[in-house]
Amino acid sequence: MIRKIAKITLIAVLSLVALVVIIISRLFSVKIFDSIVQTQHMKRLDEMYSDSLYVEINDEQFVDFDLYDPNIKLNDIQILASHNSYKGMSTSLGRLFVGLGDSFDEARALKYSYQSITDQLKLGIRSMEFDLRKRKDSFMLTHVPLVDNSSVAPNFALALEEIRLYSEHNPVHIPIIILMEVKTDWMILDHALQNIETEELLQLDALIKEKLGDHLFQPADLMVDDLTVQETITTLGWPSIEEMLGKVIIVLHPNNYNDRYLALDPTMESQAMFIGSYADDLNHDYTSFIVHNNVDVESIASLIEQGYIVRTRIDDSLAFDQNRYMAALASGAQILTSDFTSGRKDLNEADMIDLGGYMIIRFNP
């Protein structure tokens, strides 16, 4: 009897282990599949751009102003931005675990996905948000490891190449602004994820410069004479849209990496990325882009008056609110992030928003 019970127990334990292995393998396979798809996508882009019939995207269709008006500066326009712009559709299995571990409301909020970076840019999206992690020797774009790890651009190096290709073949596009959040949460779900320290930040900077080349607009390109980034924008202002056509700006989302990234070069003359700030933390030489997700019209207007570029959220957790949309538009925030843009792959056209008929508008003529 004891031997029989032991045998049954062993079978049960082995079956459970086998089930866990199958589940984890299934979840990890998403990343492998997405990487293959991304590589194929890049090959198709090369073919598309090398085709003599390729037609350049005209950004005049997305704006209500003259692109070549020297009086319109970068902080004078509003841009509709996509949120978690790299995200692919999560698996039902992954959402089940999120529901069991957190809540099923949170799990349902993960059920969305985006078109490719190129397709979003072709539709007029000029600002995106990336979540960056270091996995083994590569930088990856992943929302939540294992349980929500599908991505339309998992390899960040290839994502940068995709942006550069678009910029090369559409050289007069409105500047593309990427808000990039470095993440190290939920590392327990993927043993290959690594902490991001000073050495990794140096690698990241080098990668961005290598892949974007002359298309990258760096803090050093903004600063004039001996002025800091903050002093330049608050006294001389931002460059005009005409001067910024064809450029890509990457902003480090404010977090505990700010000081470490600044320490790479306190003058900001060599960094690839601008450093983002929160509205209650402006006393830095690098202050330029402000993340202000709460739609406080008066607070945002005050920041804009000082010369800063502000990013706010039109909506939150896949819940659209018309009053919040109108307040965000009225606030004058230059980067308006939403989960309801045309960049979404799974959204009906009737549920997509724009900025009064445009993707990019001038809000302060």
CSV table of C-alpha atoms in Angstrom, one decimal:
chain,number,residue,atom,x,y,z
A,1,MET,CA,0.0,0.0,0.0
A,2,ILE,CA,2.8,2.4,0.9
A,3,ARG,CA,4.6,1.6,-2.3
A,4,LYS,CA,1.4,2.2,-4.3
A,5,ILE,CA,0.9,5.6,-2.6
A,6,ALA,CA,4.5,6.6,-3.2
A,7,LYS,CA,4.1,5.6,-6.9
A,8,ILE,CA,1.0,7.7,-7.3
A,9,THR,CA,2.6,10.6,-5.5
A,10,LEU,CA,5.7,10.4,-7.7
A,11,ILE,CA,3.5,10.3,-10.9
A,12,ALA,CA,1.5,13.3,-9.6
A,13,VAL,CA,4.6,15.3,-8.9
A,14,LEU,CA,6.2,14.5,-12.2
A,15,SER,CA,3.0,15.3,-14.0
A,16,LEU,CA,2.9,18.7,-12.2
A,17,VAL,CA,6.5,19.4,-13.1
A,18,ALA,CA,5.9,18.5,-16.7
A,19,LEU,CA,2.8,20.8,-16.8
A,20,VAL,CA,4.9,23.7,-15.4
A,21,VAL,CA,7.6,23.1,-17.9
A,22,ILE,CA,5.0,23.0,-20.8
A,23,ILE,CA,3.4,26.2,-19.5
A,24,ILE,CA,6.7,28.1,-19.1
A,25,SER,CA,7.9,26.9,-22.5
A,26,ARG,CA,4.7,28.1,-24.1
A,27,LEU,CA,5.0,31.5,-22.6
A,28,PHE,CA,8.7,31.8,-23.5
A,29,SER,CA,8.0,30.7,-27.1
A,30,VAL,CA,6.1,34.0,-27.6
A,31,LYS,CA,9.4,35.9,-27.5
A,32,ILE,CA,11.1,33.5,-29.9
A,33,PHE,CA,8.2,33.7,-32.4
A,34,ASP,CA,8.1,37.5,-32.1
A,35,SER,CA,11.9,37.7,-32.8
A,36,ILE,CA,11.5,35.7,-36.0
A,37,VAL,CA,8.6,37.9,-37.1
A,38,GLN,CA,10.6,41.0,-36.4
A,39,THR,CA,13.5,39.7,-38.5
A,40,GLN,CA,11.2,38.9,-41.4
A,41,HIS,CA,9.5,42.3,-41.0
A,42,MET,CA,12.9,44.1,-41.4
A,43,LYS,CA,13.6,42.1,-44.6
A,44,ARG,CA,10.2,43.3,-46.0
A,45,LEU,CA,11.0,46.9,-45.1
A,46,ASP,CA,14.3,46.7,-46.9
A,47,GLU,CA,12.5,45.4,-50.0
A,48,MET,CA,9.8,48.1,-49.7
A,49,TYR,CA,12.2,51.0,-49.4
A,50,SER,CA,14.4,49.6,-52.2
A,51,ASP,CA,11.4,49.5,-54.5
A,52,SER,CA,11.5,52.3,-57.0
A,53,LEU,CA,7.7,52.7,-56.6
A,54,TYR,CA,8.0,53.6,-52.9
A,55,VAL,CA,6.2,56.9,-52.2
A,56,GLU,CA,7.5,59.2,-49.4
A,57,ILE,CA,5.0,60.0,-46.7
A,58,ASN,CA,4.0,63.6,-46.7
A,59,ASP,CA,3.6,64.9,-43.2
A,60,GLU,CA,1.5,67.9,-44.4
A,61,GLN,CA,-1.5,65.6,-44.3
A,62,PHE,CA,-1.1,65.3,-40.5
A,63,VAL,CA,-0.8,69.0,-39.6
A,64,ASP,CA,-2.8,72.2,-39.6
A,65,PHE,CA,0.2,74.5,-40.1
A,66,ASP,CA,3.1,75.2,-42.5
A,67,LEU,CA,6.0,72.8,-41.8
A,68,TYR,CA,8.4,75.4,-43.0
A,69,ASP,CA,7.2,78.3,-40.9
A,70,PRO,CA,10.4,79.3,-39.0
A,71,ASN,CA,8.2,80.8,-36.2
A,72,ILE,CA,6.7,77.5,-35.2
A,73,LYS,CA,8.9,75.8,-32.6
A,74,LEU,CA,9.0,72.2,-31.3
A,75,ASN,CA,7.1,73.2,-28.2
A,76,ASP,CA,4.3,75.0,-30.2
A,77,ILE,CA,2.6,71.8,-31.4
A,78,GLN,CA,0.6,68.9,-30.0
A,79,ILE,CA,1.4,65.4,-31.0
A,80,LEU,CA,-0.8,62.3,-30.6
A,81,ALA,CA,1.3,59.6,-29.1
A,82,SER,CA,0.8,55.8,-28.7
A,83,HIS,CA,1.2,54.1,-25.3
A,84,ASN,CA,3.2,50.9,-24.9
A,85,SER,CA,3.8,51.3,-28.6
A,86,TYR,CA,5.8,48.1,-29.1
A,87,LYS,CA,3.2,45.8,-27.4
A,88,GLY,CA,1.9,42.6,-29.0
A,89,MET,CA,-1.2,40.7,-28.0
A,90,SER,CA,-0.7,38.9,-24.7
A,91,THR,CA,-1.7,35.2,-24.6
A,92,SER,CA,-4.8,34.0,-22.8
A,93,LEU,CA,-2.5,31.8,-20.6
A,94,GLY,CA,-0.4,34.8,-19.6
A,95,ARG,CA,-3.5,36.9,-18.8
A,96,LEU,CA,-4.8,34.0,-16.7
A,97,PHE,CA,-1.7,34.1,-14.5
A,98,VAL,CA,-2.0,37.9,-14.3
A,99,GLY,CA,-5.6,37.5,-13.2
A,100,LEU,CA,-4.7,34.9,-10.6
A,101,GLY,CA,-1.7,36.9,-9.3
A,102,ASP,CA,-3.1,40.4,-9.5
A,103,SER,CA,-6.7,40.9,-10.7
A,104,PHE,CA,-8.7,40.0,-13.7
A,105,ASP,CA,-9.4,43.6,-14.4
A,106,GLU,CA,-5.7,44.1,-14.8
A,107,ALA,CA,-5.6,41.0,-17.0
A,108,ARG,CA,-8.3,42.4,-19.3
A,109,ALA,CA,-6.4,45.7,-19.5
A,110,LEU,CA,-3.5,43.8,-21.2
A,111,LYS,CA,-5.7,42.6,-24.1
A,112,TYR,CA,-4.5,45.0,-26.8
A,113,SER,CA,-1.7,45.2,-29.4
A,114,TYR,CA,-0.1,47.6,-31.8
A,115,GLN,CA,0.8,47.7,-35.4
A,116,SER,CA,4.5,47.8,-36.4
A,117,ILE,CA,6.5,50.9,-35.7
A,118,THR,CA,6.7,51.7,-39.4
A,119,ASP,CA,2.9,51.4,-39.8
A,120,GLN,CA,2.3,53.7,-36.8
A,121,LEU,CA,4.7,56.3,-38.3
A,122,LYS,CA,3.0,56.0,-41.7
A,123,LEU,CA,-0.3,56.8,-40.0
A,124,GLY,CA,1.1,60.0,-38.4
A,125,ILE,CA,2.1,58.8,-34.9
A,126,ARG,CA,5.1,60.9,-34.0
A,127,SER,CA,5.6,60.0,-30.4
A,128,MET,CA,5.9,56.5,-28.9
A,129,GLU,CA,6.5,54.9,-25.5
A,130,PHE,CA,9.0,52.0,-25.1
A,131,ASP,CA,9.7,49.8,-22.0
A,132,LEU,CA,13.3,48.7,-22.2
A,133,ARG,CA,14.9,45.7,-20.4
A,134,LYS,CA,18.3,44.1,-20.7
A,135,ARG,CA,18.1,40.4,-21.5
A,136,LYS,CA,21.4,38.5,-21.8
A,137,ASP,CA,23.4,40.6,-24.2
A,138,SER,CA,20.5,42.5,-25.8
A,139,PHE,CA,18.2,45.3,-25.0
A,140,MET,CA,14.6,44.2,-25.4
A,141,LEU,CA,11.2,45.9,-25.5
A,142,THR,CA,8.9,44.0,-23.2
A,143,HIS,CA,5.9,44.9,-21.1
A,144,VAL,CA,5.8,42.3,-18.4
A,145,PRO,CA,8.2,39.4,-18.6
A,146,LEU,CA,6.8,35.9,-19.4
A,147,VAL,CA,3.1,36.8,-18.8
A,148,ASP,CA,2.8,39.7,-21.2
A,149,ASN,CA,6.0,39.6,-23.2
A,150,SER,CA,4.7,39.8,-26.8
A,151,SER,CA,6.2,42.6,-28.8
A,152,VAL,CA,6.1,43.9,-32.4
A,153,ALA,CA,9.7,45.0,-31.9
A,154,PRO,CA,11.3,42.8,-29.3
A,155,ASN,CA,14.9,43.6,-30.2
A,156,PHE,CA,15.6,47.2,-29.5
A,157,ALA,CA,18.5,47.4,-31.9
A,158,LEU,CA,16.2,46.4,-34.7
A,159,ALA,CA,13.6,48.8,-33.5
A,160,LEU,CA,16.1,51.6,-33.8
A,161,GLU,CA,17.0,50.4,-37.3
A,162,GLU,CA,13.3,50.5,-38.2
A,163,ILE,CA,13.0,54.1,-37.1
A,164,ARG,CA,16.2,55.1,-38.9
A,165,LEU,CA,15.0,53.5,-42.1
A,166,TYR,CA,11.7,55.4,-41.9
A,167,SER,CA,13.6,58.6,-41.2
A,168,GLU,CA,16.0,58.0,-44.1
A,169,HIS,CA,13.2,57.4,-46.6
A,170,ASN,CA,10.9,60.1,-45.3
A,171,PRO,CA,13.4,62.9,-44.5
A,172,VAL,CA,11.0,65.7,-43.8
A,173,HIS,CA,8.9,64.0,-41.1
A,174,ILE,CA,7.9,65.8,-38.0
A,175,PRO,CA,10.4,65.0,-35.3
A,176,ILE,CA,9.8,61.6,-33.7
A,177,ILE,CA,9.9,61.6,-29.9
A,178,ILE,CA,10.4,58.3,-28.1
A,179,LEU,CA,9.7,58.2,-24.3
A,180,MET,CA,11.8,55.3,-23.0
A,181,GLU,CA,11.3,53.7,-19.6
A,182,VAL,CA,14.1,51.5,-18.3
A,183,LYS,CA,12.5,48.7,-16.3
A,184,THR,CA,13.8,46.0,-14.0
A,185,ASP,CA,10.5,44.9,-12.3
A,186,TRP,CA,9.3,41.3,-12.3
A,187,MET,CA,12.8,40.0,-13.2
A,188,ILE,CA,12.0,36.9,-11.2
A,189,LEU,CA,9.8,35.8,-14.1
A,190,ASP,CA,12.8,35.6,-16.5
A,191,HIS,CA,16.1,34.4,-15.2
A,192,ALA,CA,17.9,35.9,-18.3
A,193,LEU,CA,17.0,39.5,-17.4
A,194,GLN,CA,19.8,41.6,-16.0
A,195,ASN,CA,20.1,44.7,-13.9
A,196,ILE,CA,21.0,47.9,-15.7
A,197,GLU,CA,24.0,49.6,-14.2
A,198,THR,CA,26.4,52.3,-15.4
A,199,GLU,CA,28.0,49.9,-17.9
A,200,GLU,CA,24.7,49.0,-19.5
A,201,LEU,CA,23.7,52.7,-19.7
A,202,LEU,CA,26.9,53.3,-21.6
A,203,GLN,CA,26.1,50.4,-23.9
A,204,LEU,CA,22.6,51.8,-24.4
A,205,ASP,CA,23.9,55.2,-25.3
A,206,ALA,CA,26.4,53.8,-27.8
A,207,LEU,CA,23.7,51.6,-29.4
A,208,ILE,CA,21.3,54.6,-29.9
A,209,LYS,CA,24.0,56.7,-31.5
A,210,GLU,CA,25.2,53.8,-33.7
A,211,LYS,CA,21.7,52.9,-35.0
A,212,LEU,CA,20.3,56.4,-35.5
A,213,GLY,CA,23.4,58.3,-36.5
A,214,ASP,CA,22.7,61.8,-37.9
A,215,HIS,CA,19.0,61.3,-37.4
A,216,LEU,CA,19.4,61.5,-33.6
A,217,PHE,CA,18.8,64.9,-32.0
A,218,GLN,CA,20.9,64.9,-28.8
A,219,PRO,CA,21.0,67.3,-25.9
A,220,ALA,CA,24.3,68.7,-27.3
A,221,ASP,CA,22.5,69.6,-30.4
A,222,LEU,CA,20.2,71.8,-28.4
A,223,MET,CA,22.5,73.6,-26.0
A,224,VAL,CA,23.9,76.9,-27.1
A,225,ASP,CA,27.3,78.2,-25.9
A,226,ASP,CA,27.8,77.5,-22.2
A,227,LEU,CA,24.1,77.3,-21.4
A,228,THR,CA,22.6,74.1,-19.9
A,229,VAL,CA,19.7,72.2,-21.5
A,230,GLN,CA,17.3,73.9,-19.1
A,231,GLU,CA,18.8,77.4,-19.6
A,232,THR,CA,18.7,77.0,-23.4
A,233,ILE,CA,15.0,76.2,-23.6
A,234,THR,CA,13.9,78.7,-20.9
A,235,THR,CA,15.8,81.6,-22.4
A,236,LEU,CA,16.3,80.9,-26.1
A,237,GLY,CA,13.6,78.3,-26.6
A,238,TRP,CA,13.4,75.2,-28.7
A,239,PRO,CA,14.4,74.9,-32.4
A,240,SER,CA,11.8,75.4,-35.0
A,241,ILE,CA,9.9,72.5,-36.6
A,242,GLU,CA,11.6,73.3,-39.9
A,243,GLU,CA,15.0,72.8,-38.2
A,244,MET,CA,13.9,69.6,-36.6
A,245,LEU,CA,12.4,67.8,-39.6
A,246,GLY,CA,13.8,64.3,-40.0
A,247,LYS,CA,15.1,64.1,-36.5
A,248,VAL,CA,14.5,61.5,-33.7
A,249,ILE,CA,14.5,62.5,-30.0
A,250,ILE,CA,14.8,59.9,-27.2
A,251,VAL,CA,13.7,60.9,-23.7
A,252,LEU,CA,14.6,58.8,-20.7
A,253,HIS,CA,11.4,58.4,-18.6
A,254,PRO,CA,12.0,59.9,-15.2
A,255,ASN,CA,13.0,57.2,-12.6
A,256,ASN,CA,15.8,56.2,-10.4
A,257,TYR,CA,18.1,56.1,-13.4
A,258,ASN,CA,18.2,59.9,-13.8
A,259,ASP,CA,21.2,60.5,-11.5
A,260,ARG,CA,23.1,57.5,-12.8
A,261,TYR,CA,22.6,58.5,-16.4
A,262,LEU,CA,23.5,62.1,-15.7
A,263,ALA,CA,26.7,60.9,-14.0
A,264,LEU,CA,27.9,59.5,-17.4
A,265,ASP,CA,28.5,63.2,-18.3
A,266,PRO,CA,27.2,65.9,-16.0
A,267,THR,CA,27.5,68.5,-18.9
A,268,MET,CA,25.0,66.4,-21.0
A,269,GLU,CA,27.3,67.0,-24.0
A,270,SER,CA,27.7,63.3,-24.8
A,271,GLN,CA,24.4,61.7,-23.9
A,272,ALA,CA,22.2,60.3,-26.6
A,273,MET,CA,19.0,60.8,-24.6
A,274,PHE,CA,17.3,63.8,-22.9
A,275,ILE,CA,16.4,63.2,-19.3
A,276,GLY,CA,12.7,63.4,-18.4
A,277,SER,CA,11.5,65.1,-15.2
A,278,TYR,CA,8.4,65.2,-13.1
A,279,ALA,CA,6.5,68.4,-12.4
A,280,ASP,CA,7.7,68.6,-8.8
A,281,ASP,CA,11.3,68.1,-9.6
A,282,LEU,CA,12.4,70.8,-12.0
A,283,ASN,CA,15.6,72.0,-10.4
A,284,HIS,CA,18.0,70.3,-12.7
A,285,ASP,CA,20.2,71.5,-15.5
A,286,TYR,CA,18.7,68.8,-17.7
A,287,THR,CA,15.1,69.6,-17.2
A,288,SER,CA,13.3,69.9,-20.5
A,289,PHE,CA,10.7,67.1,-21.0
A,290,ILE,CA,8.1,66.8,-18.2
A,291,VAL,CA,6.0,63.7,-17.6
A,292,HIS,CA,2.7,64.9,-16.1
A,293,ASN,CA,0.2,62.1,-16.5
A,294,ASN,CA,-2.4,63.8,-14.3
A,295,VAL,CA,-4.4,66.1,-16.6
A,296,ASP,CA,-4.1,69.3,-14.4
A,297,VAL,CA,-4.7,72.1,-16.9
A,298,GLU,CA,-3.4,74.9,-14.8
A,299,SER,CA,-0.2,73.0,-13.8
A,300,ILE,CA,0.5,71.9,-17.3
A,301,ALA,CA,-0.1,75.4,-18.7
A,302,SER,CA,2.4,76.8,-16.2
A,303,LEU,CA,5.1,74.3,-17.3
A,304,ILE,CA,4.5,75.2,-20.9
A,305,GLU,CA,4.7,78.9,-20.2
A,306,GLN,CA,8.2,78.2,-18.8
A,307,GLY,CA,9.3,76.6,-22.1
A,308,TYR,CA,9.0,72.9,-21.2
A,309,ILE,CA,7.6,70.1,-23.3
A,310,VAL,CA,4.9,68.2,-21.4
A,311,ARG,CA,3.7,64.7,-21.8
A,312,THR,CA,0.3,63.8,-20.4
A,313,ARG,CA,-2.1,60.9,-20.7
A,314,ILE,CA,-5.4,61.3,-22.5
A,315,ASP,CA,-6.7,58.1,-21.0
A,316,ASP,CA,-5.6,55.4,-18.5
A,317,SER,CA,-6.1,51.6,-18.3
A,318,LEU,CA,-7.9,51.4,-21.6
A,319,ALA,CA,-10.7,53.6,-20.3
A,320,PHE,CA,-11.6,56.6,-22.5
A,321,ASP,CA,-13.1,59.7,-20.9
A,322,GLN,CA,-14.3,62.5,-23.2
A,323,ASN,CA,-13.9,65.1,-20.5
A,324,ARG,CA,-10.3,64.1,-19.8
A,325,TYR,CA,-9.6,64.1,-23.6
A,326,MET,CA,-10.9,67.7,-23.9
A,327,ALA,CA,-8.9,68.8,-20.8
A,328,ALA,CA,-5.7,67.2,-22.1
A,329,LEU,CA,-6.2,69.0,-25.4
A,330,ALA,CA,-7.0,72.3,-23.7
A,331,SER,CA,-4.0,72.0,-21.4
A,332,GLY,CA,-1.6,72.6,-24.3
A,333,ALA,CA,0.5,69.5,-23.3
A,334,GLN,CA,2.6,68.8,-26.4
A,335,ILE,CA,2.7,65.0,-26.2
A,336,LEU,CA,-0.8,63.5,-25.7
A,337,THR,CA,-0.5,59.8,-25.1
A,338,SER,CA,-3.5,57.5,-25.7
A,339,ASP,CA,-4.4,53.9,-26.0
A,340,PHE,CA,-7.0,54.8,-28.6
A,341,THR,CA,-4.8,55.9,-31.5
A,342,SER,CA,-4.8,54.6,-35.1
A,343,GLY,CA,-1.6,52.7,-34.1
A,344,ARG,CA,-3.6,50.0,-32.4
A,345,LYS,CA,-4.0,46.8,-34.3
A,346,ASP,CA,-7.1,45.4,-32.5
A,347,LEU,CA,-9.2,48.6,-32.3
A,348,ASN,CA,-12.2,49.5,-34.5
A,349,GLU,CA,-11.8,52.7,-36.5
A,350,ALA,CA,-14.8,54.2,-34.8
A,351,ASP,CA,-13.1,54.0,-31.4
A,352,MET,CA,-9.9,55.8,-32.6
A,353,ILE,CA,-9.3,59.4,-31.7
A,354,ASP,CA,-7.4,62.2,-33.3
A,355,LEU,CA,-6.6,65.9,-32.4
A,356,GLY,CA,-9.5,67.7,-34.0
A,357,GLY,CA,-9.2,66.0,-37.3
A,358,TYR,CA,-5.4,65.9,-37.3
A,359,MET,CA,-2.7,63.7,-35.8
A,360,ILE,CA,-0.4,66.7,-35.1
A,361,ILE,CA,-1.7,70.2,-34.6
A,362,ARG,CA,-0.4,73.6,-33.6
A,363,PHE,CA,-2.1,74.6,-30.4
A,364,ASN,CA,-0.6,78.1,-29.8
A,365,PRO,CA,-0.7,80.1,-33.0
